[in-house]
């Protein structure tokens, strides 16, 4: 009984499978193919997204340069303004706007005042050299509001060796002056700012209040400074472009843009404002100068993005390290000298560079892996599919084949009654009869084979 039930169930299942098994196999095959196709499409979308917006990877390496590029150094004296000149014009602090109310605007211009009240290069700067050559440097003086008049030493050569003898050597001097010190005043001397030669130094609130970003060279002191350099190479991104020019200065672009907006707003300029493409006069009355000072001091910093200035693709950052401080003695009366040595102690440079972490080779690798693993496709398989599609497309564009009737009709209508026409007519008719006869014989043979395959009834 059990065996009979098993036979019935097996035969029932076999019948169901024979009836619906083909559909089940097709459904399973279609489901798997659809799932793999969806997965491949998702992976391809991710690959294309990474290809057009590739991720960035950072690499740090140490290289030994054959030549070394020195930074620019900006030297600003403290006190920044001459106390006797400030007292002459009833000024205590140039940043205090109320002090400018009694300034004699009709007797002296602001530029003449800045030239008279600040320390020129010949009033405190003695000599400088790079690689023991005075002609290897260039001096540029600039007015500032907070720092008075500062002097920037720019390198004109690259050095091939390291050490104190191949670096900067700067000697400064300062006459004895008498002024009232306050408790918050820094020590008398010079502030040294180290920055790339392509970027002009600009005063900002961070640099003024943060003394750790500047070096203080006191009067009568000898200072030895070792500089380290870090080089950065950035990638030009689609949403964050960079300028590949080595002479491009992001800081100068921002500073000029800010000052252009400032002088346009106020309608006048000051001696410490860099030259901008705006034709405005110097401020010559209190209200305009007060507004200029307030906006300049309150807008020294620029929050990114500032004026749509493009960052540089290549940049250098110089980090000074104080090696030694020692007093410097001099025999000159009423002159207090100071000496600065700034140099590399090696030619090793840390290079941090960005690289694209995804390119065409990785894209083709991911593409081949996805199509091969999930869909079983290869280059040869894709070529076969393309050939098949071309054949189908080409076949659909071809005209249908012409039958014998289509061939005979135009030919019969075009024959004449001459002898050649009769012969052609006879040959065509003969070929047609032969073909019809062969078709008739083939049908006869099929019928005979069909009859012979049927079983014969036996009569007793």
Coordinates of C-alpha atoms in Angstrom, one line a residue:
X1 CA 0.0 0.0 0.0
X2 CA 2.8 2.3 0.9
X3 CA 4.7 1.5 -2.2
X4 CA 1.6 2.1 -4.3
X5 CA 1.2 5.6 -2.6
X6 CA 4.8 6.4 -3.3
X7 CA 4.4 5.4 -6.9
X8 CA 1.3 7.5 -7.2
X9 CA 3.1 10.5 -5.6
X10 CA 6.2 10.1 -7.8
X11 CA 4.1 9.8 -10.9
X12 CA 2.0 12.8 -9.9
X13 CA 5.2 14.9 -9.2
X14 CA 6.7 13.7 -12.4
X15 CA 3.7 14.8 -14.3
X16 CA 3.7 18.2 -12.7
X17 CA 7.4 18.6 -13.4
X18 CA 7.0 17.5 -17.0
X19 CA 4.1 20.0 -17.4
X20 CA 5.5 23.0 -15.4
X21 CA 9.3 22.2 -15.1
X22 CA 10.2 24.2 -18.1
X23 CA 8.5 27.2 -16.9
X24 CA 10.1 26.9 -13.4
X25 CA 13.6 26.6 -14.9
X26 CA 13.0 29.6 -17.1
X27 CA 11.7 31.6 -14.1
X28 CA 14.7 30.7 -11.9
X29 CA 17.1 31.5 -14.7
X30 CA 15.3 34.8 -15.4
X31 CA 15.3 35.8 -11.7
X32 CA 19.0 35.1 -11.3
X33 CA 19.9 36.9 -14.5
X34 CA 17.7 39.9 -13.4
X35 CA 19.4 40.0 -9.9
X36 CA 22.9 39.9 -11.4
X37 CA 22.0 42.6 -13.9
X38 CA 20.7 44.9 -11.2
X39 CA 23.9 44.3 -9.1
X40 CA 26.1 45.0 -12.2
X41 CA 24.2 48.2 -12.9
X42 CA 24.6 49.4 -9.3
X43 CA 28.3 48.6 -9.4
X44 CA 28.8 50.3 -12.7
X45 CA 27.1 53.4 -11.4
X46 CA 29.5 53.5 -8.4
X47 CA 32.5 53.0 -10.8
X48 CA 31.4 55.8 -13.0
X49 CA 30.8 58.0 -10.0
X50 CA 34.4 57.3 -8.7
X51 CA 35.8 57.8 -12.2
X52 CA 34.3 61.3 -12.7
X53 CA 34.8 62.3 -9.0
X54 CA 37.8 60.1 -7.9
X55 CA 38.7 59.8 -4.3
X56 CA 42.0 61.5 -3.2
X57 CA 44.8 59.7 -1.3
X58 CA 47.7 61.4 0.5
X59 CA 51.3 60.3 0.4
X60 CA 54.1 61.5 2.5
X61 CA 57.8 61.0 1.4
X62 CA 61.2 62.5 2.2
X63 CA 63.4 63.7 -0.7
X64 CA 66.9 65.1 -0.9
X65 CA 66.9 68.2 -3.1
X66 CA 69.8 69.1 -5.2
X67 CA 69.1 72.8 -4.7
X68 CA 67.3 74.6 -1.9
X69 CA 64.8 77.6 -2.3
X70 CA 65.0 80.0 0.6
X71 CA 62.0 81.8 2.0
X72 CA 61.4 85.5 2.2
X73 CA 61.8 87.1 5.6
X74 CA 59.9 90.2 6.6
X75 CA 61.5 92.4 9.4
X76 CA 59.3 94.7 11.4
X77 CA 60.7 96.9 14.1
X78 CA 59.2 97.5 17.5
X79 CA 58.3 100.1 18.5
X80 CA 56.8 100.4 15.0
X81 CA 56.4 104.2 15.1
X82 CA 58.8 107.0 16.3
X83 CA 57.5 108.2 19.7
X84 CA 58.6 111.8 19.1
X85 CA 56.7 112.0 15.8
X86 CA 53.5 110.6 17.3
X87 CA 53.8 113.2 20.1
X88 CA 54.3 115.9 17.5
X89 CA 50.9 115.2 15.9
X90 CA 49.1 114.4 19.2
X91 CA 48.8 110.7 18.5
X92 CA 49.3 107.9 21.0
X93 CA 48.3 104.9 18.9
X94 CA 47.6 105.0 15.2
X95 CA 44.9 102.3 15.6
X96 CA 42.9 104.4 18.0
X97 CA 40.4 106.2 15.8
X98 CA 39.6 109.0 18.3
X99 CA 43.3 110.1 18.2
X100 CA 42.9 111.1 14.6
X101 CA 40.3 113.7 15.2
X102 CA 42.8 116.5 15.9
X103 CA 45.2 115.5 13.2
X104 CA 46.2 118.4 10.9
X105 CA 44.9 117.0 7.6
X106 CA 45.4 120.4 5.9
X107 CA 49.1 120.6 6.7
X108 CA 50.4 117.1 6.0
X109 CA 49.1 114.1 4.1
X110 CA 48.9 110.6 5.4
X111 CA 51.6 109.3 3.2
X112 CA 54.0 112.1 4.4
X113 CA 53.1 111.2 8.0
X114 CA 53.8 107.5 7.5
X115 CA 57.1 108.3 5.9
X116 CA 58.1 110.5 8.7
X117 CA 56.8 108.4 11.6
X118 CA 58.1 105.0 10.6
X119 CA 61.6 103.6 10.4
X120 CA 63.1 103.5 7.0
X121 CA 65.6 100.9 5.9
X122 CA 68.6 103.2 6.5
X123 CA 67.4 103.8 10.1
X124 CA 67.8 100.3 11.4
X125 CA 68.8 98.0 8.6
X126 CA 72.6 97.5 8.2
X127 CA 73.3 94.7 5.7
X128 CA 72.1 91.3 4.6
X129 CA 73.4 88.5 2.5
X130 CA 72.5 85.0 1.2
X131 CA 75.2 82.4 0.6
X132 CA 77.6 85.1 1.7
X133 CA 76.6 87.3 -1.3
X134 CA 74.9 90.7 -0.8
X135 CA 73.7 90.7 -4.5
X136 CA 71.8 87.5 -3.8
X137 CA 69.0 89.3 -2.1
X138 CA 66.5 92.1 -2.9
X139 CA 65.0 94.5 -0.3
X140 CA 61.4 95.7 -0.5
X141 CA 59.8 98.1 1.9
X142 CA 56.1 98.3 2.6
X143 CA 53.8 100.4 4.9
X144 CA 51.5 98.7 7.4
X145 CA 49.0 100.0 9.8
X146 CA 50.0 98.0 12.9
X147 CA 53.7 97.4 12.1
X148 CA 54.6 100.7 10.5
X149 CA 57.2 100.2 7.8
X150 CA 58.5 96.6 7.3
X151 CA 61.3 95.4 5.1
X152 CA 61.1 92.1 3.2
X153 CA 64.3 90.3 2.1
X154 CA 63.7 88.3 -1.1
X155 CA 66.1 85.6 -2.3
X156 CA 67.4 85.8 -5.9
X157 CA 69.3 82.5 -6.0
X158 CA 69.0 78.9 -4.9
X159 CA 71.7 77.3 -2.9
X160 CA 73.2 73.8 -3.4
X161 CA 74.5 73.3 0.1
X162 CA 73.2 73.6 3.7
X163 CA 74.6 75.2 6.8
X164 CA 74.9 78.6 8.4
X165 CA 77.4 79.8 5.7
X166 CA 74.9 79.1 2.9
X167 CA 71.9 80.8 4.5
X168 CA 70.7 84.3 5.4
X169 CA 73.0 86.6 7.4
X170 CA 71.2 89.8 8.5
X171 CA 72.7 92.6 10.7
X172 CA 70.4 95.2 12.3
X173 CA 71.0 98.1 14.5
X174 CA 68.9 100.5 16.6
X175 CA 69.7 103.7 18.2
X176 CA 68.8 104.3 21.8
X177 CA 65.5 106.0 22.1
X178 CA 63.4 107.0 25.0
X179 CA 59.7 106.2 25.2
X180 CA 57.2 105.1 27.8
X181 CA 56.8 101.3 28.1
X182 CA 53.5 99.7 29.0
X183 CA 53.1 96.4 30.8
X184 CA 51.7 94.6 27.7
X185 CA 54.4 95.9 25.2
X186 CA 56.7 93.2 23.8
X187 CA 60.4 93.5 24.2
X188 CA 62.2 96.2 22.1
X189 CA 63.7 94.8 19.0
X190 CA 62.6 93.3 15.6
X191 CA 59.9 90.8 14.7
X192 CA 61.0 88.3 12.0
X193 CA 58.3 86.7 9.8
X194 CA 59.3 83.8 7.6
X195 CA 57.0 83.2 4.6
X196 CA 57.2 81.9 1.0
X197 CA 58.8 84.4 -1.5
X198 CA 55.7 84.2 -3.7
X199 CA 53.3 85.3 -0.9
X200 CA 53.7 88.8 0.3
X201 CA 53.5 89.1 4.1
X202 CA 50.2 90.7 5.3
X203 CA 49.4 91.7 8.8
X204 CA 46.4 89.9 10.4
X205 CA 44.9 89.7 13.8
X206 CA 46.3 86.2 14.3
X207 CA 49.8 87.2 13.5
X208 CA 49.6 90.3 15.7
X209 CA 48.3 88.6 18.8
X210 CA 50.0 85.2 18.3
X211 CA 53.7 85.7 19.0
X212 CA 54.5 82.1 18.3
X213 CA 54.1 82.8 14.6
X214 CA 56.9 85.3 14.6
X215 CA 60.5 85.4 15.8
X216 CA 61.6 88.1 18.2
X217 CA 65.1 89.4 17.7
X218 CA 65.9 91.5 20.8
X219 CA 68.3 94.4 20.7
X220 CA 71.9 93.3 21.3
X221 CA 71.1 89.6 20.6
X222 CA 72.5 87.1 18.1
X223 CA 69.9 84.6 16.9
X224 CA 70.5 81.3 15.1
X225 CA 67.4 79.9 13.4
X226 CA 67.1 76.6 11.6
X227 CA 64.3 76.3 9.1
X228 CA 62.4 73.2 8.1
X229 CA 60.4 73.1 4.9
X230 CA 57.3 71.1 3.9
X231 CA 56.2 70.9 0.3
X232 CA 52.6 70.2 -0.7
X233 CA 51.2 69.1 -4.0
X234 CA 47.5 69.3 -4.3
X235 CA 45.2 67.8 -7.0
X236 CA 43.0 70.0 -9.2
X237 CA 39.5 68.8 -8.4
X238 CA 36.3 69.5 -10.3
X239 CA 34.6 71.1 -7.3
X240 CA 37.8 72.6 -5.8
X241 CA 40.2 73.9 -8.5
X242 CA 43.8 74.9 -7.9
X243 CA 46.3 77.0 -9.8
X244 CA 49.3 75.1 -11.1
X245 CA 51.4 78.2 -11.6
X246 CA 54.4 78.4 -9.3
X247 CA 54.1 82.2 -9.2
X248 CA 50.4 82.2 -8.1
X249 CA 49.8 83.7 -4.6
X250 CA 46.5 82.9 -2.9
X251 CA 47.2 85.3 0.0
X252 CA 47.9 88.2 -2.4
X253 CA 44.7 87.5 -4.3
X254 CA 42.7 87.6 -1.1
X255 CA 44.4 90.7 0.2
X256 CA 43.9 92.7 -3.0
X257 CA 40.3 91.6 -3.2
X258 CA 39.6 92.7 0.4
X259 CA 41.3 96.0 0.0
X260 CA 39.5 96.7 -3.3
X261 CA 36.2 96.1 -1.6
X262 CA 37.2 98.3 1.3
X263 CA 38.3 101.4 -0.6
X264 CA 35.2 101.1 -2.9
X265 CA 33.0 101.2 0.2
X266 CA 34.8 104.0 2.0
X267 CA 35.7 106.1 -1.0
X268 CA 39.4 106.8 0.0
X269 CA 42.5 104.8 0.8
X270 CA 45.5 104.9 3.2
X271 CA 49.3 104.5 2.8
X272 CA 49.2 101.0 4.2
X273 CA 46.6 99.9 1.6
X274 CA 48.2 98.0 -1.3
X275 CA 47.7 99.3 -4.8
X276 CA 44.3 98.2 -6.2
X277 CA 42.6 98.9 -9.5
X278 CA 40.4 101.6 -8.0
X279 CA 41.0 105.3 -8.5
X280 CA 40.4 106.8 -5.1
X281 CA 42.3 109.6 -3.2
X282 CA 44.0 109.4 0.2
X283 CA 41.7 110.0 3.1
X284 CA 42.0 113.7 4.1
X285 CA 39.3 114.1 6.8
X286 CA 38.4 112.5 10.0
X287 CA 35.1 110.7 9.3
X288 CA 36.4 108.9 6.3
X289 CA 39.6 107.9 7.9
X290 CA 37.8 106.6 11.0
X291 CA 35.6 104.4 8.9
X292 CA 38.6 103.2 6.9
X293 CA 40.4 102.2 10.1
X294 CA 37.4 100.5 11.7
X295 CA 36.6 98.4 8.6
X296 CA 40.3 97.6 8.0
X297 CA 40.9 96.4 11.6
X298 CA 37.6 94.5 11.8
X299 CA 38.1 92.8 8.4
X300 CA 41.7 91.8 8.5
X301 CA 40.8 88.1 8.3
X302 CA 38.9 86.6 5.4
X303 CA 36.6 83.6 5.9
X304 CA 36.8 81.0 3.1
X305 CA 35.8 81.1 0.4
X306 CA 37.2 84.6 0.1
X307 CA 36.8 86.5 -3.2
X308 CA 36.8 83.2 -5.1
X309 CA 40.6 83.1 -5.0
X310 CA 41.9 79.8 -6.3
X311 CA 44.3 77.9 -4.0
X312 CA 47.8 77.0 -5.4
X313 CA 48.5 73.4 -6.5
X314 CA 52.0 73.7 -5.2
X315 CA 52.9 75.4 -1.9
X316 CA 55.7 75.6 0.6
X317 CA 55.5 75.9 4.3
X318 CA 58.6 77.1 6.3
X319 CA 58.9 76.3 9.9
X320 CA 61.6 78.1 11.9
X321 CA 63.3 76.5 14.9
X322 CA 65.5 78.5 17.2
X323 CA 68.8 76.9 17.7
X324 CA 70.7 79.4 19.8
X325 CA 70.3 82.8 21.4
X326 CA 73.3 84.7 22.8
X327 CA 74.2 88.3 23.5
X328 CA 76.0 90.3 20.9
X329 CA 78.6 92.9 22.0
X330 CA 79.5 96.0 20.0
X331 CA 82.0 98.8 20.5
X332 CA 79.9 101.3 18.6
X333 CA 78.5 104.1 20.9
X334 CA 74.8 104.7 20.9
X335 CA 74.2 101.8 18.5
X336 CA 72.9 98.4 19.6
X337 CA 73.4 95.7 17.0
X338 CA 71.6 92.5 16.5
X339 CA 72.5 89.5 14.2
X340 CA 70.2 87.0 12.6
X341 CA 71.3 83.7 10.9
X342 CA 68.7 81.7 9.1
X343 CA 69.7 78.5 7.3
X344 CA 68.9 74.9 6.4
X345 CA 70.8 72.2 8.3
X346 CA 70.1 69.6 5.6
X347 CA 68.8 69.3 2.1
X348 CA 66.0 66.9 3.1
X349 CA 62.4 68.0 2.4
X350 CA 59.2 66.5 3.4
X351 CA 56.8 66.2 0.5
X352 CA 53.1 65.6 1.0
X353 CA 51.2 65.1 -2.2
X354 CA 47.7 64.2 -3.2
X355 CA 47.0 61.5 -5.8
X356 CA 43.9 60.3 -7.6
X357 CA 42.9 57.0 -6.0
X358 CA 40.9 55.9 -9.0
X359 CA 41.7 56.0 -12.7
X360 CA 40.8 54.3 -16.0
X361 CA 42.9 51.2 -15.3
X362 CA 41.0 50.5 -12.0
X363 CA 37.7 51.3 -13.8
X364 CA 38.4 48.7 -16.5
X365 CA 39.4 46.2 -13.9
X366 CA 36.2 46.7 -11.9
X367 CA 34.2 46.6 -15.1
X368 CA 35.7 43.3 -16.2
X369 CA 35.3 41.8 -12.8
X370 CA 31.6 42.7 -12.5
X371 CA 30.6 41.6 -16.0
X372 CA 32.7 38.4 -15.9
X373 CA 31.7 37.2 -12.4
X374 CA 28.0 38.1 -12.4
X375 CA 27.0 37.8 -16.1
X376 CA 29.8 35.6 -17.5
X377 CA 30.7 38.1 -20.1
X378 CA 34.2 38.6 -21.6
X379 CA 35.6 40.7 -24.4
X380 CA 35.0 37.9 -26.9
X381 CA 31.5 37.4 -25.7
X382 CA 30.7 41.1 -26.0
X383 CA 32.2 41.0 -29.6
X384 CA 29.9 38.0 -30.4
X385 CA 26.8 39.8 -29.0
X386 CA 27.7 42.9 -31.1
X387 CA 28.1 40.8 -34.2
X388 CA 24.8 39.1 -33.6
X389 CA 23.0 42.5 -33.2
X390 CA 24.6 43.8 -36.4
X391 CA 23.5 40.7 -38.3
X392 CA 19.9 41.1 -37.0
X393 CA 19.9 44.8 -37.8
X394 CA 21.4 44.2 -41.3
X395 CA 18.9 41.4 -42.0
X396 CA 15.9 43.5 -41.0
X397 CA 17.1 46.2 -43.4
X398 CA 17.4 43.8 -46.4
X399 CA 14.5 43.4 -48.9
X400 CA 12.5 40.1 -48.9
X401 CA 13.6 37.3 -51.3
X402 CA 11.9 37.3 -54.7
X403 CA 9.9 34.2 -55.7
X404 CA 9.7 32.6 -59.2
X405 CA 6.5 34.3 -59.9
X406 CA 8.1 37.7 -59.1
X407 CA 11.0 36.8 -61.4
X408 CA 8.9 35.5 -64.3
X409 CA 6.3 38.3 -64.4
X410 CA 8.6 41.2 -65.4
X411 CA 10.6 38.9 -67.7
X412 CA 7.5 37.6 -69.5
X413 CA 6.1 41.0 -70.0
X414 CA 9.3 42.3 -71.5
X415 CA 9.7 39.6 -74.3
X416 CA 9.3 40.3 -78.0
X417 CA 8.0 38.1 -80.7
X418 CA 11.4 37.4 -82.3
X419 CA 13.3 34.1 -82.3
X420 CA 15.5 35.0 -79.3
X421 CA 12.5 35.8 -77.3
X422 CA 10.9 32.5 -78.1
X423 CA 13.9 30.6 -77.1
X424 CA 14.3 32.4 -73.9
X425 CA 10.6 31.8 -73.2
X426 CA 11.0 28.1 -73.8
X427 CA 14.1 27.8 -71.5
X428 CA 12.3 29.7 -68.7
X429 CA 9.2 27.5 -69.0
X430 CA 11.3 24.4 -69.0
X431 CA 13.1 25.4 -65.8
X432 CA 9.8 26.2 -64.2
X433 CA 8.4 22.8 -65.1
X434 CA 11.5 21.0 -63.8
X435 CA 11.3 22.8 -60.5
X436 CA 7.6 22.1 -60.1
X437 CA 8.2 18.5 -60.9
X438 CA 11.0 18.2 -58.3
X439 CA 8.7 19.7 -55.7
X440 CA 6.0 17.2 -56.6
X441 CA 8.3 14.3 -56.3
X442 CA 9.5 15.5 -52.8
X443 CA 5.9 15.7 -51.5
X444 CA 5.2 12.2 -52.9
X445 CA 8.2 10.8 -51.1
X446 CA 7.1 12.4 -47.8
X447 CA 3.6 10.8 -48.1
X448 CA 5.1 7.4 -48.8
X449 CA 7.4 7.5 -45.8
X450 CA 4.5 8.6 -43.6
X451 CA 2.3 5.7 -44.8
X452 CA 5.1 3.2 -44.4
X453 CA 5.7 4.2 -40.8
X454 CA 2.1 3.4 -39.8
X455 CA 1.4 -0.2 -38.3
X456 CA -0.5 -2.6 -40.5
X457 CA -3.5 -4.5 -39.2
X458 CA -3.3 -8.3 -39.5
X459 CA -6.4 -10.2 -40.3
X460 CA -7.0 -13.7 -39.3

